[in-house]
Coordinates of C-alpha atoms and ligand atoms in Angstrom, one line a residue:
M663 CA 2.6 -100.7 4.3
R664 CA 6.0 -103.2 3.3
R665 CA 6.3 -105.1 6.6
I666 CA 10.6 -106.3 7.8
K667 CA 10.0 -110.2 6.7
Q668 CA 9.2 -109.1 3.4
T669 CA 12.1 -106.8 2.7
L670 CA 14.5 -109.4 4.2
G671 CA 13.1 -112.0 2.2
K672 CA 14.9 -110.5 -0.8
L673 CA 18.3 -110.2 -0.2
G674 CA 20.2 -113.1 -0.3
A675 CA 21.8 -114.0 3.2
I676 CA 25.4 -113.3 4.5
L677 CA 27.5 -115.9 7.0
A678 CA 30.1 -114.1 8.9
V679 CA 32.9 -116.7 9.6
L680 CA 34.8 -115.6 13.0
D681 CA 37.2 -116.2 15.6
T682 CA 36.1 -117.0 19.0
Q683 CA 39.3 -117.5 20.5
W684 CA 43.3 -115.7 19.8
G685 CA 42.9 -116.6 16.1
D686 CA 44.3 -119.7 13.8
C687 CA 41.7 -121.5 14.4
G688 CA 40.8 -123.0 11.3
K689 CA 38.1 -120.2 9.2
A690 CA 39.6 -120.5 6.9
A691 CA 38.8 -124.0 5.8
V692 CA 34.8 -123.6 7.4
V693 CA 35.1 -121.0 4.8
G694 CA 35.9 -122.5 1.8
Y695 CA 34.0 -126.0 2.9
L696 CA 30.1 -123.3 2.9
L697 CA 31.9 -122.0 -0.5
E698 CA 32.0 -126.1 -1.8
R699 CA 29.3 -127.1 -0.1
Y700 CA 26.7 -124.3 -1.7
G701 CA 28.4 -123.2 -4.9
I702 CA 28.6 -119.6 -2.4
K703 CA 30.9 -117.0 -5.1
Y704 CA 31.9 -114.1 -2.8
C705 CA 33.2 -113.5 0.2
V706 CA 34.4 -110.1 1.9
R707 CA 37.6 -109.7 3.7
F708 CA 36.5 -106.5 6.4
Q709 CA 39.3 -106.2 9.1
G710 CA 43.4 -106.4 9.6
G711 CA 45.8 -106.6 6.4
R712 CA 48.7 -109.1 6.4
N713 CA 48.4 -110.6 10.1
A714 CA 45.4 -112.9 8.7
G715 CA 47.0 -116.0 8.0
H716 CA 44.2 -118.4 6.1
T717 CA 45.3 -121.7 5.2
L718 CA 42.7 -123.3 2.5
V719 CA 42.9 -126.8 1.5
I720 CA 41.5 -128.0 -1.9
G721 CA 41.9 -130.8 -3.5
G722 CA 44.9 -132.2 -1.6
V723 CA 46.4 -128.6 -2.6
K724 CA 48.0 -125.9 0.3
Y725 CA 47.2 -122.1 -0.5
I726 CA 48.3 -119.6 2.0
T727 CA 46.4 -116.4 1.6
H728 CA 47.0 -112.5 3.4
L729 CA 44.7 -110.5 2.2
I730 CA 43.1 -112.5 -0.9
P731 CA 39.2 -113.4 -0.2
A732 CA 38.8 -117.6 -0.1
S733 CA 36.5 -116.6 -2.7
V734 CA 39.1 -115.8 -5.1
L735 CA 40.8 -119.5 -4.9
Y736 CA 37.1 -120.4 -6.0
G737 CA 37.0 -118.6 -9.7
G738 CA 34.3 -116.2 -7.6
V739 CA 34.4 -112.4 -7.1
G740 CA 36.4 -111.3 -3.2
A741 CA 36.3 -108.0 -1.8
I742 CA 38.4 -106.0 1.3
G743 CA 36.4 -103.6 2.4
P744 CA 37.4 -99.8 4.0
F745 CA 38.7 -101.4 8.0
C746 CA 41.6 -103.4 6.4
V747 CA 44.6 -102.1 5.6
I748 CA 47.1 -103.2 2.4
L749 CA 50.8 -103.3 2.6
P750 CA 51.4 -102.6 -0.7
E751 CA 54.5 -104.8 -1.2
A752 CA 58.5 -106.7 0.3
P753 CA 59.8 -104.0 2.1
R754 CA 63.3 -103.7 2.5
L755 CA 63.0 -103.7 5.6
A756 CA 64.5 -107.3 7.8
G757 CA 61.4 -109.2 9.0
P758 CA 60.9 -108.7 12.6
A759 CA 63.6 -112.0 14.8
G760 CA 61.8 -114.6 15.8
H761 CA 60.0 -115.2 12.4
S762 CA 61.3 -117.5 10.2
K763 CA 58.8 -117.4 7.2
K764 CA 60.0 -113.6 5.0
R765 CA 58.0 -111.0 4.4
I766 CA 55.7 -110.3 2.1
G767 CA 53.0 -107.7 0.7
F768 CA 50.0 -107.3 -1.1
K769 CA 51.6 -107.8 -4.7
E770 CA 53.5 -110.2 -3.8
E771 CA 50.8 -112.3 -2.6
V772 CA 48.5 -111.5 -5.4
Q773 CA 51.8 -113.0 -8.0
D774 CA 52.3 -115.5 -6.2
L775 CA 48.7 -117.2 -6.7
Q776 CA 48.7 -115.5 -9.8
A777 CA 51.7 -117.8 -10.4
R778 CA 50.4 -121.1 -8.9
G779 CA 47.3 -120.9 -11.9
V780 CA 44.8 -118.5 -9.7
T781 CA 42.5 -115.9 -11.6
V782 CA 43.4 -112.7 -10.2
N783 CA 42.0 -110.1 -11.7
P784 CA 39.4 -106.7 -11.8
D785 CA 36.4 -109.2 -12.9
H786 CA 37.8 -111.7 -9.4
L787 CA 38.2 -109.1 -6.9
V788 CA 37.5 -105.8 -5.6
I789 CA 39.3 -103.3 -3.2
D790 CA 37.7 -100.2 -1.2
P791 CA 39.2 -97.0 -2.3
N792 CA 39.4 -95.9 1.6
V793 CA 41.2 -99.7 2.6
A794 CA 44.3 -97.5 4.3
I795 CA 48.4 -98.4 2.9
T796 CA 51.3 -99.0 5.2
I797 CA 54.1 -97.3 4.4
G798 CA 58.1 -97.8 4.7
L799 CA 57.5 -94.9 7.7
L800 CA 55.5 -96.6 9.5
L801 CA 56.5 -100.0 9.6
Q802 CA 59.9 -98.0 11.2
N803 CA 57.7 -97.2 13.7
E804 CA 56.3 -100.5 14.5
A805 CA 59.9 -102.4 14.6
A806 CA 61.9 -99.2 16.7
R807 CA 58.7 -99.7 19.4
E808 CA 58.4 -104.3 18.2
A809 CA 62.8 -104.5 19.4
G810 CA 62.2 -101.9 22.9
T811 CA 60.5 -102.9 25.9
G812 CA 57.2 -101.7 24.0
K813 CA 57.7 -105.0 22.5
I814 CA 54.6 -106.9 22.1
G815 CA 55.0 -109.0 19.7
S816 CA 53.3 -108.2 16.8
T817 CA 53.9 -109.4 12.8
G818 CA 55.1 -107.3 11.5
N819 CA 53.4 -106.0 9.3
G820 CA 53.2 -102.2 10.8
I821 CA 49.5 -103.3 11.6
G822 CA 49.2 -100.9 14.5
D823 CA 50.9 -97.6 13.2
T824 CA 48.4 -97.8 10.0
Y825 CA 45.3 -98.1 11.7
E826 CA 46.8 -95.2 14.0
A827 CA 47.5 -93.3 10.9
V828 CA 43.9 -94.2 10.3
A829 CA 42.6 -92.9 13.6
G830 CA 45.3 -90.2 12.8
K831 CA 43.9 -88.7 9.7
Y832 CA 46.6 -89.2 8.2
R833 CA 46.7 -92.2 6.4
I834 CA 47.3 -93.2 3.1
T835 CA 44.6 -94.9 0.5
V836 CA 44.4 -96.8 -2.6
G837 CA 42.4 -94.7 -4.1
D838 CA 45.2 -91.9 -3.4
C839 CA 47.9 -94.4 -4.5
L840 CA 45.8 -93.6 -7.9
N841 CA 46.3 -89.6 -8.6
R842 CA 50.0 -87.5 -7.7
Q843 CA 48.5 -85.0 -6.5
R844 CA 45.5 -86.6 -3.9
L845 CA 48.5 -88.3 -2.7
E846 CA 50.7 -85.9 -2.7
A847 CA 48.5 -83.9 -0.3
A848 CA 47.7 -87.4 1.4
L849 CA 52.1 -87.0 2.4
Q850 CA 51.9 -83.8 3.6
R851 CA 50.1 -85.4 6.2
V852 CA 52.1 -87.7 7.4
I853 CA 54.8 -84.6 7.2
A854 CA 53.1 -82.6 9.2
K855 CA 52.7 -85.2 11.6
F856 CA 56.7 -86.7 11.5
G857 CA 58.4 -84.6 9.9
E858 CA 60.1 -84.3 6.1
M859 CA 60.7 -87.2 4.7
A860 CA 64.1 -87.6 2.6
D861 CA 62.9 -90.4 0.0
R862 CA 59.5 -88.7 -0.3
E863 CA 59.9 -89.0 -3.9
E864 CA 61.1 -92.0 -4.1
V865 CA 57.4 -92.9 -1.9
I866 CA 54.9 -91.1 -4.3
T867 CA 56.9 -93.1 -7.4
S868 CA 56.4 -96.4 -5.9
L869 CA 53.1 -96.2 -5.0
L870 CA 51.6 -94.5 -8.4
V871 CA 53.8 -97.5 -10.0
W872 CA 51.9 -99.7 -7.2
G873 CA 48.5 -97.8 -7.6
Q874 CA 48.9 -98.6 -11.8
W875 CA 49.5 -102.1 -11.0
L876 CA 46.3 -102.6 -8.6
L877 CA 43.4 -101.4 -11.7
T878 CA 45.4 -104.2 -13.6
V879 CA 43.7 -106.5 -10.4
A880 CA 41.1 -105.5 -8.9
T881 CA 38.1 -103.3 -9.1
I882 CA 38.9 -100.4 -7.2
R883 CA 35.0 -99.3 -6.0
P884 CA 33.2 -98.9 -2.9
V885 CA 32.4 -102.9 -0.9
N886 CA 29.7 -101.4 0.3
T887 CA 28.1 -100.6 -2.7
W888 CA 29.3 -103.3 -4.7
M889 CA 27.4 -105.6 -1.9
H890 CA 24.5 -104.1 -2.1
E891 CA 24.0 -105.4 -5.3
I892 CA 25.1 -108.9 -4.4
Q893 CA 22.4 -109.0 -1.7
N894 CA 20.1 -107.4 -3.7
T895 CA 20.6 -110.9 -6.6
G896 CA 19.3 -113.1 -3.4
A897 CA 23.2 -114.5 -3.6
T898 CA 25.0 -114.9 -0.3
I899 CA 28.2 -113.3 0.8
I900 CA 30.3 -114.8 3.1
L901 CA 32.5 -112.2 5.5
E902 CA 35.6 -113.5 6.0
G903 CA 37.2 -113.3 9.5
A904 CA 40.6 -112.5 9.6
Q905 CA 41.4 -111.8 13.6
G906 CA 39.9 -114.2 16.7
A907 CA 38.0 -112.8 19.7
H908 CA 40.8 -112.1 22.0
L909 CA 43.0 -109.7 20.0
D910 CA 40.1 -107.7 19.6
V911 CA 42.0 -103.8 19.8
L912 CA 39.6 -103.2 22.6
Y913 CA 40.6 -105.7 25.1
D914 CA 43.5 -106.5 26.1
Q915 CA 45.8 -104.4 24.8
P916 CA 48.6 -103.6 24.0
F917 CA 48.5 -107.6 23.9
A918 CA 45.9 -107.0 20.8
T919 CA 45.6 -105.9 17.2
S920 CA 44.3 -102.5 16.4
S921 CA 41.1 -104.0 14.5
H922 CA 37.5 -104.5 15.7
I923 CA 36.6 -108.9 15.2
W924 CA 32.6 -107.9 14.6
P925 CA 30.8 -105.5 13.7
P926 CA 32.4 -105.2 9.9
V927 CA 33.1 -101.9 9.0
G928 CA 32.0 -100.1 6.3
L929 CA 30.5 -102.4 5.0
G930 CA 26.8 -101.2 5.0
N931 CA 22.7 -102.6 4.9
L932 CA 23.8 -106.4 7.8
Q933 CA 20.3 -107.8 7.5
N934 CA 20.5 -111.5 7.4
V935 CA 23.3 -112.1 8.9
V936 CA 24.3 -115.8 10.5
V937 CA 27.1 -115.9 12.4
I938 CA 29.3 -118.5 12.4
G939 CA 31.8 -119.0 15.7
V940 CA 35.4 -121.0 14.8
L941 CA 37.0 -122.4 17.9
K942 CA 39.9 -125.2 18.0
A943 CA 38.8 -127.3 20.9
V944 CA 42.8 -127.2 21.8
P945 CA 43.3 -123.2 21.7
T946 CA 46.9 -121.4 20.3
R947 CA 48.3 -118.2 21.2
V948 CA 50.7 -116.9 18.8
G949 CA 52.3 -113.4 20.2
D950 CA 52.3 -112.6 23.7
G951 CA 49.5 -110.7 26.1
P952 CA 47.8 -113.0 28.4
F953 CA 47.0 -117.5 28.0
P954 CA 45.1 -119.2 30.9
T955 CA 45.5 -122.5 29.8
E956 CA 48.7 -121.8 28.7
L957 CA 51.1 -125.4 28.8
N958 CA 54.5 -125.3 29.0
N959 CA 56.1 -128.9 30.5
G960 CA 57.0 -130.0 27.2
E961 CA 52.9 -131.3 26.5
D962 CA 53.0 -128.2 24.4
V963 CA 56.2 -129.3 22.7
R964 CA 54.4 -132.6 21.6
L965 CA 51.5 -131.0 21.1
R966 CA 52.0 -128.7 18.8
Q967 CA 54.3 -131.6 16.4
L968 CA 50.5 -133.1 16.8
L969 CA 48.9 -130.7 15.9
G970 CA 50.9 -128.4 13.5
E971 CA 50.7 -125.3 14.8
F972 CA 53.6 -122.7 13.8
G973 CA 52.0 -119.5 12.6
S974 CA 50.9 -119.0 8.7
T975 CA 52.5 -116.1 8.2
T976 CA 55.8 -115.5 10.6
G977 CA 56.1 -119.5 11.2
R978 CA 56.3 -118.8 14.9
P979 CA 55.9 -121.5 16.9
R980 CA 52.0 -121.4 18.5
R981 CA 51.5 -121.2 21.9
I982 CA 49.4 -124.5 23.2
G983 CA 46.5 -124.1 25.6
L984 CA 43.8 -126.6 26.9
P985 CA 40.3 -127.0 25.8
F986 CA 39.4 -123.2 27.6
P987 CA 35.8 -123.3 27.2
P988 CA 35.6 -119.2 29.0
S989 CA 37.3 -118.0 26.0
V990 CA 34.6 -119.0 24.4
R991 CA 31.4 -118.1 26.1
E992 CA 33.4 -114.5 26.4
S993 CA 33.2 -114.9 22.9
I994 CA 29.5 -115.6 22.6
R995 CA 29.0 -111.8 25.1
R996 CA 31.3 -110.3 22.5
F997 CA 30.1 -111.4 19.2
G998 CA 26.3 -113.6 19.5
P999 CA 27.6 -116.8 17.1
H1000 CA 24.5 -118.0 16.0
C1001 CA 26.9 -121.3 16.1
L1002 CA 29.9 -123.0 16.5
V1003 CA 32.2 -125.1 14.5
V1004 CA 34.9 -127.2 16.0
T1005 CA 38.0 -127.8 13.7
K1006 CA 41.5 -130.4 13.9
L1007 CA 39.6 -133.2 15.4
D1008 CA 41.0 -135.4 13.3
P1009 CA 44.1 -135.1 15.0
L1010 CA 43.3 -135.4 18.6
V1011 CA 41.7 -139.0 18.0
G1012 CA 43.2 -141.2 20.8
E1013 CA 45.0 -137.7 23.2
R1014 CA 43.4 -138.1 27.0
L1015 CA 42.5 -134.4 27.5
C1016 CA 41.2 -132.2 30.2
G1017 CA 40.0 -128.9 30.4
W1018 CA 39.1 -126.4 32.8
N1019 CA 35.7 -124.5 32.7
G1020 CA 36.2 -121.3 34.7
M1021 CA 38.7 -119.2 37.0
M1022 CA 39.0 -117.0 40.0
I1023 CA 40.7 -113.5 39.8
D1024 CA 42.7 -112.9 43.7
G1025 CA 40.4 -115.5 44.9
Q1026 CA 37.0 -114.7 43.5
S1027 CA 34.9 -116.8 40.7
V1028 CA 35.1 -114.4 37.5
E1029 CA 33.4 -115.6 34.0
W1030 CA 36.9 -112.9 32.4
W1031 CA 39.0 -111.0 33.1
P1032 CA 38.2 -106.9 33.2
S1033 CA 40.7 -105.8 32.1
V1034 CA 45.0 -107.1 31.3
W1035 CA 45.3 -105.2 34.3
D1036 CA 44.0 -108.0 36.7
V1037 CA 46.4 -111.1 35.2
W1038 CA 49.4 -108.5 35.4
D1039 CA 52.0 -109.8 37.4
R1040 CA 52.7 -107.2 39.6
E1041 CA 56.4 -108.1 40.5
Q1042 CA 57.5 -107.7 36.6
P1043 CA 55.3 -105.3 35.1
G1044 CA 55.9 -106.3 31.3
Q1045 CA 56.3 -110.7 31.8
I1046 CA 51.4 -112.1 32.0
K1047 CA 52.6 -114.2 34.8
L1048 CA 48.5 -114.6 35.3
E1049 CA 49.5 -114.9 38.9
R1050 CA 46.3 -114.2 40.3
L1051 CA 44.2 -115.9 38.1
V1052 CA 43.7 -119.9 39.4
L1053 CA 41.6 -122.2 37.0
T1054 CA 39.0 -124.0 38.5
H1055 CA 36.2 -126.8 37.3
R1056 CA 38.9 -129.1 35.8
F1057 CA 36.9 -131.6 33.5
D1058 CA 38.4 -134.8 31.3
L1059 CA 37.2 -135.2 27.7
P1060 CA 36.0 -138.3 26.0
V1061 CA 39.4 -139.8 24.1
L1062 CA 38.6 -139.8 20.9
R1063 CA 38.5 -143.2 18.8
G1064 CA 37.7 -144.7 15.5
N1065 CA 36.8 -143.0 11.8
I1066 CA 37.0 -139.2 12.5
G1067 CA 39.3 -138.2 9.9
G1068 CA 38.7 -136.9 6.8
V1069 CA 34.6 -138.2 8.4
T1070 CA 31.9 -136.3 6.2
E1071 CA 28.8 -138.0 6.4
L1072 CA 27.1 -137.8 10.6
D1073 CA 26.2 -141.5 10.1
Q1074 CA 30.2 -142.5 9.4
L1075 CA 31.6 -140.6 12.8
D1076 CA 32.5 -142.2 15.2
R1077 CA 30.5 -141.8 18.5
S1078 CA 32.9 -140.9 20.2
A1079 CA 33.6 -138.0 18.0
L1080 CA 29.5 -136.5 19.3
A1081 CA 30.2 -137.8 22.8
F1082 CA 33.5 -135.1 22.5
L1083 CA 31.4 -132.4 21.1
D1084 CA 28.3 -132.8 23.5
Q1085 CA 30.8 -132.2 26.8
L1086 CA 32.5 -128.8 24.6
E1087 CA 28.6 -128.0 23.6
T1088 CA 27.1 -128.2 27.4
R1089 CA 30.0 -125.3 28.4
F1090 CA 28.6 -122.6 25.5
D1091 CA 25.9 -121.4 27.0
G1092 CA 23.4 -122.8 24.6
V1093 CA 24.8 -121.5 21.1
P1094 CA 25.1 -125.1 19.3
I1095 CA 27.5 -127.4 17.6
W1096 CA 26.5 -126.6 13.6
G1097 CA 29.8 -129.0 12.7
A1098 CA 33.4 -130.4 12.4
K1099 CA 36.0 -130.2 10.6
T1100 CA 37.1 -133.8 10.3
G1101 CA 40.7 -133.2 8.1
P1102 CA 42.8 -130.4 6.7
D1103 CA 40.7 -129.9 3.4
S1104 CA 38.0 -128.2 2.7
A1105 CA 35.9 -130.9 1.8
H1106 CA 36.5 -132.3 5.8
F1107 CA 33.6 -131.7 6.7
V1108 CA 30.5 -133.1 9.0
Q1109 CA 27.4 -131.1 9.5
L1110 CA 25.7 -132.5 13.1
W1111 CA 22.2 -130.4 11.7
D1112 CA 21.4 -129.3 8.1
L1113 CA 22.0 -125.4 8.2
E1114 CA 19.4 -124.7 5.2
E1115 CA 16.5 -126.4 7.2
E1116 CA 17.6 -124.9 10.5
L1117 CA 18.0 -120.9 9.2
G1118 CA 14.7 -121.7 6.5
I1119 CA 16.8 -120.6 3.7
Q1120 CA 18.4 -121.4 0.9
L1121 CA 21.9 -120.6 0.4
Ligands
IMP2659 P1 49.4 -106.7 14.9 O1 48.2 -107.2 14.4 O2 50.9 -107.9 14.1 O3 49.9 -105.5 15.3 O4 49.3 -108.3 16.4 C1 49.1 -107.8 17.1 C2 48.9 -109.1 18.3 O5 48.1 -109.9 17.5 C3 50.6 -110.3 18.2 O6 50.1 -111.0 18.8 C4 49.8 -111.3 16.9 O7 50.8 -112.0 16.7 C5 48.7 -111.9 17.2 N1 47.5 -111.4 15.5 C6 46.9 -110.4 14.5 N2 46.7 -111.4 13.5 C7 47.1 -112.8 13.9 C8 46.4 -113.3 12.9 O8 45.4 -113.2 11.9 N3 46.3 -114.7 13.5 C9 47.6 -114.8 14.6 N4 47.8 -113.3 15.6 C10 47.3 -112.5 15.1

């Protein structure tokens, strides 16, 4: 008879790095740190698509990726799981209003990285054949909705419409783009849903050409069997989260993305998972939807500049809020991180920050709102005014001073940073803070305690 511990001991660890807020909390830099510090070679993207913008600064050089897993930038191998969506190439449609960045597709993302010397080829990239493709028609549908009263401020990449196609069983997949017969059959299901496509032949030809190009940069195979092989060698794999916990499709619809933050669907054996939740002391949000501690008195403009808070996918200015531990506690209840990492400490040196640790809705104290309708402005539907929500339990954070920027060793870190993190940690329901980012580079990270020792494993 085998025992559970024996089985687990053989498998490599899985580190999941997830966002506890509304996205853009600096997860990619934490993933970069883990890859560098522990020499990890494998990453998997398991949700979302081009809506994600992952910023990594490696040895002073900045990269922004959308779907390519961070391990690829380090010469390792990355996989894109079946619950992701891919916009094949730059669409001819104009980008959405308010976005200052050019909309590109997967092909351009890969080619940009290749032009910068990153090796993206079938030895370094694995893509699941079930990944759904965003075709032009789905982009147009989203654009039409965003131009009307149904606007939610999406990233304009057809994400929601592609996930609708997945759930509605009329998706086109990466696998379909490798075979004309299969692609024609898949398009028939799209046509049954929306009617004949005037450019059907053109769509088929361009997707087949794209599929042939894809074979030159990726191995197409089920990611669960790939992960199984890696896990059995005892190697560690990082699950690189994309969207924030408060953008999960289950909760604040319609102001949500269309995937789940957790669990990672379609990846197989998820034993030995350690979940790391990431947060910024000063939370941000792009797109519409409730954001209780949002600043709008000019302080937001100053902090946005100070913290450089502009969307890495769309270029939109991010909304800025005061520290709000209830949002992290809600994430702890949503996906149960074992520990937390606080990012962007260094720009806050000298700042006097207060936060809010509680709220009331209609006079009742609540840990979180049951649904977005509970904070809705009833007078002006469509406008989230949070008029029924009152923030409570204000607290002050210690002012950060001294040596923080670029520090990598705990004994070099100014004590004010420890006091700051301690203050936050007491509000996180007993989930410990493992580390902090002290600068933009992946290496700028301080561990407050040793992760391997704590987990009793070697990464
Ligand atoms: P969609 O995912 O493009 O449909 O956008 C839905 C909402 O989620 C919008 O408010 C977006 O701004 C937001 N969103 C989606 N992905 C990200 C992300 O990676 N970072 C930040 N916000 C995101």
